[in-house]
Coordinates of C-alpha atoms in Angstrom, one line a residue:
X9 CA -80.3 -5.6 -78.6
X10 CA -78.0 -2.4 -78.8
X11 CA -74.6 -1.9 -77.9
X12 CA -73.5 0.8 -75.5
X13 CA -70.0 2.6 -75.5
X14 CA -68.9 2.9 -72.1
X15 CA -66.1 6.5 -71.5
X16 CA -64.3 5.9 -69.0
X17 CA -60.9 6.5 -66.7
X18 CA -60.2 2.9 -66.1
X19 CA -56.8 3.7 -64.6
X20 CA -58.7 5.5 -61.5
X21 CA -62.3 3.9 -61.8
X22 CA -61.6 0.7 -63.3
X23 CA -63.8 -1.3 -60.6
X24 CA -66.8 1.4 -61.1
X25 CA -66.9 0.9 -64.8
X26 CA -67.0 -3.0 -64.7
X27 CA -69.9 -3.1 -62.7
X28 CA -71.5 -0.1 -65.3
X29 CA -70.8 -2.1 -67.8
X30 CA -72.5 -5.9 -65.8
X31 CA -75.3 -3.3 -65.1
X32 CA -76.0 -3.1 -68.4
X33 CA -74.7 -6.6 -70.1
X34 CA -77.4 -7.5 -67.5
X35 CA -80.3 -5.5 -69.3
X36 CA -79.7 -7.2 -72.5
X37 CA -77.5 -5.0 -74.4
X38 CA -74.0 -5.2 -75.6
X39 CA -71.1 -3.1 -74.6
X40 CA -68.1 -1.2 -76.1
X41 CA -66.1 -0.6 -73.1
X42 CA -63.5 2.7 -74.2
X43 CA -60.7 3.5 -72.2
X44 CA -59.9 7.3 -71.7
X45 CA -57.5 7.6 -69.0
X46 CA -55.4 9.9 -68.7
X47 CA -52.3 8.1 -67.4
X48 CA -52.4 4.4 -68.8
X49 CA -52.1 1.3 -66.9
X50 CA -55.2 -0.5 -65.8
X51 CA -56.1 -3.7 -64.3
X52 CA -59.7 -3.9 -66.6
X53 CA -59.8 -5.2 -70.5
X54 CA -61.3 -2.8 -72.5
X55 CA -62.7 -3.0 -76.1
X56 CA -60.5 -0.1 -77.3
X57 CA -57.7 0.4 -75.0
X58 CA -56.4 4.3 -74.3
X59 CA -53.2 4.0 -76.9
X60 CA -56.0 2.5 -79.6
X61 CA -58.6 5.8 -78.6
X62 CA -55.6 7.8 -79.8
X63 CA -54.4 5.7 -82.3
X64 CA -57.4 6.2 -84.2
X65 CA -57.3 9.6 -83.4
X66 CA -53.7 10.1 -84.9
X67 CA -52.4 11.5 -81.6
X68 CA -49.6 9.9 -80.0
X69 CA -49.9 9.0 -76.5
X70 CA -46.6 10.2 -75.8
X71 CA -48.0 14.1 -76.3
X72 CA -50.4 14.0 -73.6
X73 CA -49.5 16.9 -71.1
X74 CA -49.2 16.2 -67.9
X75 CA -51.4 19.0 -67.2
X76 CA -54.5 17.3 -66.0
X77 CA -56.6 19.8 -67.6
X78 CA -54.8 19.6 -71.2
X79 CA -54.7 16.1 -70.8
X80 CA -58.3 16.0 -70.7
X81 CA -59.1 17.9 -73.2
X82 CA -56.8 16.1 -75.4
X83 CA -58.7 12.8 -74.6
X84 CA -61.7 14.0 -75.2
X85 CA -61.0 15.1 -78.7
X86 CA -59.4 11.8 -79.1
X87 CA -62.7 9.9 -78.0
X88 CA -65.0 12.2 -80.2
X89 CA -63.7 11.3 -83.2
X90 CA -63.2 7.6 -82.1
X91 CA -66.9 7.9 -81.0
X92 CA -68.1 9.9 -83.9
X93 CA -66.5 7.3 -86.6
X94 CA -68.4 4.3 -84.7
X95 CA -71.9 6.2 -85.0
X96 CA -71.2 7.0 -88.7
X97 CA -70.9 2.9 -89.1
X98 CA -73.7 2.7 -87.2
X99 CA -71.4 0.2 -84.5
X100 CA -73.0 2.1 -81.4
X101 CA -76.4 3.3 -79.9
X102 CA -75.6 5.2 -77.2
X103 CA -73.2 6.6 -74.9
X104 CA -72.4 6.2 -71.3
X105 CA -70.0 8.2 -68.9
X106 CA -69.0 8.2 -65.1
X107 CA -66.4 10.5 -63.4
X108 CA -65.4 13.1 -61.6
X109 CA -64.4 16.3 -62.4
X110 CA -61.8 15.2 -65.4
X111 CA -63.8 12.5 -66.7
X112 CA -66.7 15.2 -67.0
X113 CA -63.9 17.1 -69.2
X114 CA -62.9 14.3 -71.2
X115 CA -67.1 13.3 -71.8
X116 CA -68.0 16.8 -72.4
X117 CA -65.4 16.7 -75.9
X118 CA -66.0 13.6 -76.5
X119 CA -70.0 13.9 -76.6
X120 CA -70.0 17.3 -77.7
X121 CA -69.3 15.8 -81.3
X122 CA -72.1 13.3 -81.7
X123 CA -75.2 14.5 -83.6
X124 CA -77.9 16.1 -82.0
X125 CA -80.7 13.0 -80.1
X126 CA -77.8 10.4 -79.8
X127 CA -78.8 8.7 -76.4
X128 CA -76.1 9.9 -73.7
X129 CA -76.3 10.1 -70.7
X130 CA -73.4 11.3 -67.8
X131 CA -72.8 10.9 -64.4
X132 CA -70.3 12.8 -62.2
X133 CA -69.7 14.7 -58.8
X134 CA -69.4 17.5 -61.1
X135 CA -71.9 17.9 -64.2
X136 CA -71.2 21.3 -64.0
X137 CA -67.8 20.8 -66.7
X138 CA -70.0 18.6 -69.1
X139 CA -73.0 21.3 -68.7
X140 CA -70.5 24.1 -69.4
X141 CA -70.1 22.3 -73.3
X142 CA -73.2 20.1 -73.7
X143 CA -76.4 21.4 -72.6
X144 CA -76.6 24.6 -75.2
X145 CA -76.4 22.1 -77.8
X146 CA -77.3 18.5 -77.0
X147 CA -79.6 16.1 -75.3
X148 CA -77.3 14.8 -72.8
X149 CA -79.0 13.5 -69.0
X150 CA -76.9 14.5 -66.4
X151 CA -77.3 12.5 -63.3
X152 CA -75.2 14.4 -60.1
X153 CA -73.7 12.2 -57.6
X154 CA -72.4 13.3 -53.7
X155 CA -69.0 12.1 -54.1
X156 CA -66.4 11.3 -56.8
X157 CA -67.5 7.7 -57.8
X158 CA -63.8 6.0 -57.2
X159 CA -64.8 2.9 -55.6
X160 CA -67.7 0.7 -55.2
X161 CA -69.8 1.5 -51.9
X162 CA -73.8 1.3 -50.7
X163 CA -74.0 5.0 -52.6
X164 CA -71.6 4.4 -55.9
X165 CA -73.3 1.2 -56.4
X166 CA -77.2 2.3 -57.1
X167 CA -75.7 5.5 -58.8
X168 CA -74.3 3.0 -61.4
X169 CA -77.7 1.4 -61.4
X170 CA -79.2 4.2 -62.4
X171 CA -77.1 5.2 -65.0
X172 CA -77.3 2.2 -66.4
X173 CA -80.8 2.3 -66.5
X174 CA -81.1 5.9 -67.7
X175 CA -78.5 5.2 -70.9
X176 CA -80.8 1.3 -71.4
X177 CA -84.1 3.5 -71.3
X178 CA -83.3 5.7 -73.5
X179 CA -81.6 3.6 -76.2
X180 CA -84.6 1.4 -75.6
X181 CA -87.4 4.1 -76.4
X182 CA -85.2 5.0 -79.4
X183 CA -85.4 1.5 -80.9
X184 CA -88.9 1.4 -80.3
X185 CA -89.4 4.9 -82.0
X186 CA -88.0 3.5 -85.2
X187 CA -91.2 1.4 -86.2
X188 CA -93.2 4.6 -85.1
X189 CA -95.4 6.8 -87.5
X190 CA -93.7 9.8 -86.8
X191 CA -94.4 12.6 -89.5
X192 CA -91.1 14.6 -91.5
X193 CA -89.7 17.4 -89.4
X194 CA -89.4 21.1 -90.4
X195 CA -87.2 23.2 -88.5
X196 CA -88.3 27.0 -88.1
X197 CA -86.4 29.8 -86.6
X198 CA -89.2 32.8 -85.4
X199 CA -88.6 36.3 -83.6
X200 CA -91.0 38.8 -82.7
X201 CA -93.9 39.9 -80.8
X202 CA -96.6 39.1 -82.8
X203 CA -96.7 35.2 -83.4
X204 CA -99.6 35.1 -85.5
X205 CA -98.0 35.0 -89.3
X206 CA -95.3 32.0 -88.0
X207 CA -98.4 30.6 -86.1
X208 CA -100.0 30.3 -89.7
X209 CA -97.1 28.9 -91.6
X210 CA -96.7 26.2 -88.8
X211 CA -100.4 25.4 -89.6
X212 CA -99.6 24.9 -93.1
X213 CA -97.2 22.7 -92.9
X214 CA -99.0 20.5 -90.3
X215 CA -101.5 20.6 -93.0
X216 CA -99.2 19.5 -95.8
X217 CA -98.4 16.1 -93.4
X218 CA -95.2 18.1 -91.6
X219 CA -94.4 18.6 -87.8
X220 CA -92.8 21.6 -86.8
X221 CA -90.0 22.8 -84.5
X222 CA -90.3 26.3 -83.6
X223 CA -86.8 28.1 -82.7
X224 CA -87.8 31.3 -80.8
X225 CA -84.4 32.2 -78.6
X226 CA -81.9 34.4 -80.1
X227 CA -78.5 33.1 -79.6
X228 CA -78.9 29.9 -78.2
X229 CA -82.0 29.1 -79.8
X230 CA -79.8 29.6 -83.0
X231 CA -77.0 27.0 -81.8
X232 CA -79.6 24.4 -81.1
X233 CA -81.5 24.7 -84.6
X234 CA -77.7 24.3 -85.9
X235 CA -77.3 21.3 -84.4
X236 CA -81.1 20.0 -85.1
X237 CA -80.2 20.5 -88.8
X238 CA -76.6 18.9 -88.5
X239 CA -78.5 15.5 -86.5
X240 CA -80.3 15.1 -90.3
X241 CA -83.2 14.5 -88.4
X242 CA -85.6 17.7 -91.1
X243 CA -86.6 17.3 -93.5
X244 CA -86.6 21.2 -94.3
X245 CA -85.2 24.6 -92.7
X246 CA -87.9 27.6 -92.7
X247 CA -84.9 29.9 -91.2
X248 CA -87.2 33.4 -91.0
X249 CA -85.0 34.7 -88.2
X250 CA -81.7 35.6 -89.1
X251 CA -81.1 38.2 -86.6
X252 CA -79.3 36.3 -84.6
X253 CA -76.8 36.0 -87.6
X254 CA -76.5 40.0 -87.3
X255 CA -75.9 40.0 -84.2
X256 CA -72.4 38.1 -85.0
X257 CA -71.5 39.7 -88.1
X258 CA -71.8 43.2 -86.3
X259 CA -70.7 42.8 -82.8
X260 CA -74.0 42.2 -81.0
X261 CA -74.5 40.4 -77.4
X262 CA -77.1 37.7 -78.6
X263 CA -75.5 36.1 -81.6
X264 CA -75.4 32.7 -81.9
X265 CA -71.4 32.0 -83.4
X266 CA -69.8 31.2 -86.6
X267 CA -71.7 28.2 -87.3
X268 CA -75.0 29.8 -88.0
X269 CA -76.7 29.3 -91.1
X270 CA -74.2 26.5 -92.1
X271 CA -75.9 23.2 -91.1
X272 CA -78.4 23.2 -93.6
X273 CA -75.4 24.0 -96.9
X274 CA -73.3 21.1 -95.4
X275 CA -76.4 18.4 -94.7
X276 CA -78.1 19.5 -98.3
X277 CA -81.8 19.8 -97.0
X278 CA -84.1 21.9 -98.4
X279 CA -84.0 25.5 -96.8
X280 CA -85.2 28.8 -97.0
X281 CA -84.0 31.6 -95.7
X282 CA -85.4 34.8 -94.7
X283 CA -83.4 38.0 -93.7
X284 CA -86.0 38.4 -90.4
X285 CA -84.7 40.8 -88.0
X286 CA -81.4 41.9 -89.5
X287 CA -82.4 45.3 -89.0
X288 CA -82.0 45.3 -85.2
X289 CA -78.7 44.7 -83.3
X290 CA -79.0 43.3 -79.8
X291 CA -77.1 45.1 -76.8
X292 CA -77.5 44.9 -73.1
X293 CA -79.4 47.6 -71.5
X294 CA -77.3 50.1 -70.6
X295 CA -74.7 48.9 -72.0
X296 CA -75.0 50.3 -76.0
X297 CA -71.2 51.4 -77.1
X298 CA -70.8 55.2 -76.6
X299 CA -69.8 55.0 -80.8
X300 CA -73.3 54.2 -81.1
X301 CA -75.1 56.3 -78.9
X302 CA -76.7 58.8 -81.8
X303 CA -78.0 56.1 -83.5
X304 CA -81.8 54.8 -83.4
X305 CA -82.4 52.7 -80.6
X306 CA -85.5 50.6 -79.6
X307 CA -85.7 49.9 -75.1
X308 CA -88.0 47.0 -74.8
X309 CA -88.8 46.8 -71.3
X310 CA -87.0 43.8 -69.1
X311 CA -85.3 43.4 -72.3
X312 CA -82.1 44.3 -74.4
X313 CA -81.8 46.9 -76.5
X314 CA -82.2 47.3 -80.2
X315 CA -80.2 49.4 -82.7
X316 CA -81.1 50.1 -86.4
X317 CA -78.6 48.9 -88.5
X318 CA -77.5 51.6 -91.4
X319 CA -76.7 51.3 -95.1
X320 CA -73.4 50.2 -94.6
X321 CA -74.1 47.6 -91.9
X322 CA -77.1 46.0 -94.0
X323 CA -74.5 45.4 -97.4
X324 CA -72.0 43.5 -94.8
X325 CA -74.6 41.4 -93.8
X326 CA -75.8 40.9 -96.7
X327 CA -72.7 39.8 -98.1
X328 CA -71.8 37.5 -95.4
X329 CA -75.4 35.8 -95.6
X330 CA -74.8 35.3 -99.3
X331 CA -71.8 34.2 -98.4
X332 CA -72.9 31.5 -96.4
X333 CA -76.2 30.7 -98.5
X334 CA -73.9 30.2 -101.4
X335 CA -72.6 26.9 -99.8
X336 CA -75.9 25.3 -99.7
X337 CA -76.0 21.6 -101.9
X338 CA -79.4 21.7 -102.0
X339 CA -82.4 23.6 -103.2
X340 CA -82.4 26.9 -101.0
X341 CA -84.6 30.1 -101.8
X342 CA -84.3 33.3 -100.1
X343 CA -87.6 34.8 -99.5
X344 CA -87.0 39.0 -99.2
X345 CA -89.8 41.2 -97.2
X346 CA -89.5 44.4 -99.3
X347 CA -91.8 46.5 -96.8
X348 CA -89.4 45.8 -93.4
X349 CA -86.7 42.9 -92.4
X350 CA -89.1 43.2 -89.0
X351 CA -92.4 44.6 -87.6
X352 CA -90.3 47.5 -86.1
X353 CA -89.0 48.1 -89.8
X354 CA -92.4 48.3 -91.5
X355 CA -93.6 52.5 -93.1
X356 CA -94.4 54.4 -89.7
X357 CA -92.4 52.1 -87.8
X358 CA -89.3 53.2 -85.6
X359 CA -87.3 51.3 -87.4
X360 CA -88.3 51.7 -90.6
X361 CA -85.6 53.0 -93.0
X362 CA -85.9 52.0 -96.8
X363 CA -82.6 52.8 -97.8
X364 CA -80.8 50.3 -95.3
X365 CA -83.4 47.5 -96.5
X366 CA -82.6 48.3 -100.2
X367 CA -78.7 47.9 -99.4
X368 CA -79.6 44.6 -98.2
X369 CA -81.5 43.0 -100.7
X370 CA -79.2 44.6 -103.8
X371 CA -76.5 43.1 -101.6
X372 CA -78.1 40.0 -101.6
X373 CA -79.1 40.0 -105.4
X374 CA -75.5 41.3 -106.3
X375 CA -73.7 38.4 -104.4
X376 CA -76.3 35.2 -104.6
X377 CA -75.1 32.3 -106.6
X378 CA -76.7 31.2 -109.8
X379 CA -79.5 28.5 -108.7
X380 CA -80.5 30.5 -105.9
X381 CA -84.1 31.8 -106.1
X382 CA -85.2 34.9 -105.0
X383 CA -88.7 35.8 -103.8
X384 CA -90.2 39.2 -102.9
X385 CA -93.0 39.9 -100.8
X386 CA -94.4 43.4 -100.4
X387 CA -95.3 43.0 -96.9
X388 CA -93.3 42.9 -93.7
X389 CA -91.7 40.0 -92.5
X390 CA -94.0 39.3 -89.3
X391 CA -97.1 39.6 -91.8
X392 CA -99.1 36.6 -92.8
X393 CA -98.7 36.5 -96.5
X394 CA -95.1 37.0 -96.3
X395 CA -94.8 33.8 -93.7
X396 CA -97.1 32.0 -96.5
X397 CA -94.5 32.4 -99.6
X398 CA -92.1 31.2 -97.7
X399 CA -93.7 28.2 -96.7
X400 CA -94.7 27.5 -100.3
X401 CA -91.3 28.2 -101.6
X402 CA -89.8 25.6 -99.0
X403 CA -92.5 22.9 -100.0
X404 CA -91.4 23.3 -103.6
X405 CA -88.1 23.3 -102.8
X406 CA -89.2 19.7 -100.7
X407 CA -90.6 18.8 -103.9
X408 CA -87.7 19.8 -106.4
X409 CA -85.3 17.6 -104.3
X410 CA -87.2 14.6 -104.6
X411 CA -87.5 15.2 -108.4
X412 CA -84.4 15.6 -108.8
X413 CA -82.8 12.9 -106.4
X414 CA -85.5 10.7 -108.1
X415 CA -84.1 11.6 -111.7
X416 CA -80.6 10.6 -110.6
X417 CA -81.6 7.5 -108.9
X418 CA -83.0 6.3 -112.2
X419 CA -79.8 6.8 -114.1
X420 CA -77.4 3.8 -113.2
X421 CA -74.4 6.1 -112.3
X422 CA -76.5 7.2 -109.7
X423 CA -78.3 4.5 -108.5
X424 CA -76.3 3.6 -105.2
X425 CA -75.1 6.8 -104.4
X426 CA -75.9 8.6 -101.2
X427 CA -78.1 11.2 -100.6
X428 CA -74.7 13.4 -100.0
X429 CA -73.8 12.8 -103.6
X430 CA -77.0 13.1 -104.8
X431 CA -77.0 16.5 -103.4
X432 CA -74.4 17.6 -105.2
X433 CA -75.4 16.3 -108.3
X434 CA -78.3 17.7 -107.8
X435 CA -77.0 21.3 -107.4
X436 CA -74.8 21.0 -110.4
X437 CA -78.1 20.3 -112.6
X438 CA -78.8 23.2 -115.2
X439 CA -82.8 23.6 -116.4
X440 CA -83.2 24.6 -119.7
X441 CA -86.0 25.1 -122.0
X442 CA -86.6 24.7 -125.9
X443 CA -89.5 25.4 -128.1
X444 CA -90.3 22.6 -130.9
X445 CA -87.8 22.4 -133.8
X446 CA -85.1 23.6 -131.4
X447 CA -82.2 21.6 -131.4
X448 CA -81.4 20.7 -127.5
X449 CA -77.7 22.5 -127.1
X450 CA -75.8 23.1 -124.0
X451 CA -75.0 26.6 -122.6
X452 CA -72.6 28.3 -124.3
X453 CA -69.0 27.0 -123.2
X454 CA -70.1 23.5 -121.7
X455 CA -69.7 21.4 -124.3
X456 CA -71.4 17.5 -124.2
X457 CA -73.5 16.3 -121.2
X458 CA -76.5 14.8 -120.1
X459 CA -79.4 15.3 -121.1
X460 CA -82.8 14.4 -118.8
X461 CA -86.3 15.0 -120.3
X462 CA -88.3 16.4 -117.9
X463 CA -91.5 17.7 -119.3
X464 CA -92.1 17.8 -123.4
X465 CA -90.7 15.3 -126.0
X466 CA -87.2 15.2 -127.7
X467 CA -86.7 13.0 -131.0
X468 CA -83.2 11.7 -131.4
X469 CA -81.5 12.0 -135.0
X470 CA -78.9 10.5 -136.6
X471 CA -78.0 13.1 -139.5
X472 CA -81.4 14.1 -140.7
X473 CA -83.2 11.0 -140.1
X474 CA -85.3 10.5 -136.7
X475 CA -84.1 6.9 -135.0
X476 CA -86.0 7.3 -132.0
X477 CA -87.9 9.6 -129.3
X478 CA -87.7 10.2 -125.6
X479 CA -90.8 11.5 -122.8
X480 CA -90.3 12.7 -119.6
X481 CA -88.3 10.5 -117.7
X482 CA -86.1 10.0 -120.1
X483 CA -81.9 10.6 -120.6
X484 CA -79.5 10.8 -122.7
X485 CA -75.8 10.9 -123.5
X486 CA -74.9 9.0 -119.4
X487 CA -72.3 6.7 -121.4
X488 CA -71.1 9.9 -123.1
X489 CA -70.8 11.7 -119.9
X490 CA -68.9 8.9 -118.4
X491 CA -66.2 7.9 -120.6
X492 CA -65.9 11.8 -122.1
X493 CA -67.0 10.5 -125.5
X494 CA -67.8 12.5 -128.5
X495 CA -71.3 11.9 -130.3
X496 CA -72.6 13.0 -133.9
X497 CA -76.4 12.4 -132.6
X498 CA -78.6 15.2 -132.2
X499 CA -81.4 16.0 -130.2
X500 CA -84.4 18.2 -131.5
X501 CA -87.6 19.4 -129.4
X502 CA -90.9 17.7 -130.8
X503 CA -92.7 20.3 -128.5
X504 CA -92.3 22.4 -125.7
X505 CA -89.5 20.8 -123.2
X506 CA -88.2 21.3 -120.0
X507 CA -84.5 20.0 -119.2
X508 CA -82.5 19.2 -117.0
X509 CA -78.8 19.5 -118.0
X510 CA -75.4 17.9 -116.5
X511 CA -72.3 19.2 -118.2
X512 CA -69.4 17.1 -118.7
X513 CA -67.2 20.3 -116.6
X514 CA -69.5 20.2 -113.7
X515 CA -69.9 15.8 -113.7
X516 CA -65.8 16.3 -113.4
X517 CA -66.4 18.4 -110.4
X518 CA -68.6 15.6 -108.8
X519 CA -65.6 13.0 -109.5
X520 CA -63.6 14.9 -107.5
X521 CA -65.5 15.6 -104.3
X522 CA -67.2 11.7 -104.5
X523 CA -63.8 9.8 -106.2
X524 CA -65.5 6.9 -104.8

């Protein structure tokens, strides 16, 4: 049994959304019936009445504008966060919405929130105003209706039906696909003409147990991989087209808006990301800015038009990729094609222009964070071997993140944390390395932390004599860490050792983003 939220303008439609909401009680599932009408005042009960949507939304119901339109939109913020809160505790399964052309306003901000494969479905006389906000980013089913459905009649009543059964279906298949066998997702952004190198990194992956969604359309095709990665449905990001990204640092037509290459930092998957494509920016045909008409240009036929980005262009990209990359909480590598960002960009190649490609990746070395690796490939970035490293550096970045989320997990800090905080926690580890007879000592500056043995063994020693030893898997100084207490035990490498280190400076960074 699920339970179904229920949007609707019970002031107007109170009638229509009772019998939605029998239609469904009917089917076995329990309902959340919402009230977002604009006005107030209805003859139906609802679970969360319109002053409690915006009551929870900390908007008083007093500041609604009588503008119908403002109103709206107000209400549909309200509802999204009220919605958004409710699929966080896990209190709903899917959404339902009927209306006309208002309601469709106040569904399309309130749906627009939830993450990407939540069940919705909406019905209205005018899908068009949900369309305008949903479909370039979420699964939404849009059932279209002859008239505004303000009253029960022979062709309002099996429109309800319907809907009801479309939002029951679909909540239905998704409780079924729980117990499936589905395989991890990785999410893969491609460009290009010549499909054969992504074709053979998708053909790893299926290999190495993965499925694989291919992103091929610039702009929009960028929006909906955001909003894949945001759902937390990958497992990894192999992000080899970034030109969309260019495209909106620099003015182009096919960029996909300030949210690219941000989903990934703020969910804390594993990622890598290639700078594919950068070196073209997209304009209509016909349409290139008269500023840039003695620049290199590409015409592909039936298609925009592509100009060669210089020197100066590639560094501001550059920066605003690192930029972004920087943010990532979990293990991210950016894989760098040092014979062309693109197939046009490779030696005897229109686009090919070495000193705009070097501003890039110096760019990209000069402003990458510490933890960030870096891998160069001599080859193009359409070219198999290229489309190979990165799909070996993203399955050891797969790998590193369960090491090191398995590390934590065994320490009993971190034993009930979420995946969130193990992220972060994650990120702030430091790998160090000692020969044998080295005392283990933290990087210059950081003072006392802990200490996790991952390969080699470490004996501990109070003064000069040895009280005990530690093998991989092991840790030391957690209770130190916690309560900020000073010890006069040592710790001295038996043989070669691999650690990983948490200072006490970056553990009181944690605190403060996870006080919890």
């Amino acid at each position: 049994m699920a339970t179904i939220a229920v949007l609707g303008t019970l002031d107007t439609k109170g009638a229509v959304h009772q019998f939605l909401v029998d239609c469904i009680r009917r089917r076995g599932h329990r309902v959340l019936l919402m009230d977002v009408s604009l006005r107030g005042g209805t003859p139906v009960d609802a679970d969360l009445s319109q002053t409690e949507v915006l009551r929870r939304a900390g908007i008083n119901p007093e500041s609604l504008s009588l503008d119908r339109t403002s109103a709206a939109l107000t209400m549909g913020g309200a509802a999204g966060v009220v919605l958004a809160q409710l699929c966080l505790e896990k209190r709903i399964d899917g959404v339902v919405s009927i209306g006309g052309r208002c309601g469709a306003r106040v569904a399309a901000g309130a749906l627009r929130v939830l993450p990407f494969g939540f069940p919705c479905v909406v019905a209205s006389n005018a899908p068009e105003e949900a369309s305008k906000v949903l479909c370039g980013v979420k699964e939404v089913v849009l059932l279209r209706c002859l008239l505004e459905p303000e009253s029960l009649n022979r062709v309002v009543r099996p429109l309800l039906r319907r809907a009801a059964g479309a939002v029951c279906g679909v909540v239905e298949f998704g409780l079924l696909a729980k117990w499936g066998t589905d395989r991890p997702l990785i999410v893969m952004s491609q460009f290009g003409h010549s499909k054969f190198s992504f074709e053979r990194a998708r053909r790893a992956l299926d290999r190495a147990g993965y499925d694989v969604m291919v992103f091929t359309q610039k702009g929009a095709g960028g929006r909906v991989l955001e909003a894949v990665i945001a759902s937390g449905l990958p497992s990894g990001v192999l992000d080899l087209s970034t030109t969309d990204f260019a495209d909106d640092v620099l003015g182009g037509v096919l960029g996909a808006g300030a949210g690219r290459l941000e989903a990934a930092g703020r969910v804390g998957i594993p990622a890598v990301v290639a700078p594919g494509g950068v070196d073209g920016i997209s304009f209509k045909s016909g349409a290139v800015p008269e500023a840039f008409a003695s620049r290199r240009l590409a015409e592909r036929p039936e298609e925009d038009v592509l100009m060669r980005t210089s020197p100066e262009e590639c560094r501001k990209i550059g920066k605003w990729m690192a930029d972004k990359i920087n943010r990532y909480l979990g293990p991210v590598t950016v894989c760098l094609p040092l014979r062309g960002v693109s197939g046009l960009g490779g030696p005897g190649q229109p686009f090919h222009d070495p000193e705009a490609d070097a501003a890039l990746f110096e760019t990209l070395d000069a402003h990458l964070r510490k933890g960030v690796r870096v891998v160069r490939v001599k080859t193009t970035s359409e070219d198999t071997p290229f489309a190979e490293a990165c799909v070996q550096a993203l399955l050891d970045n797969i790998r590193r993140r369960e090491r090191d989320h398995a590390m934590l997990r065994r320490l009993s800090l971190f034993r009930n944390a979420s995946d969130s905080v193990l992220s972060d926690a994650a990120r702030l580890l430091e790998p160090l390395s000692f020969f044998p007879g080295d005392f283990l000592h933290p990087p210059q500056g950081d003072g006392d932390g802990l200490y996790y043995v991952f390969e080699g063994r470490v004996e501990v020693l109070e003064g000069t004599e040895s009280i005990s030893e530690l093998g991989p898997g092991a840790a030391f100084g957690e209770m130190e860490l916690v309560f900020g207490r000073s010890t006069t035990t040592r710790l001295r490498a038996v043989e070669d050792c691999e650690i990983l280190f948490l200072s006490g400076r970056r553990f009181e960074q944690l605190r403060q983003q996870h006080p919890d």
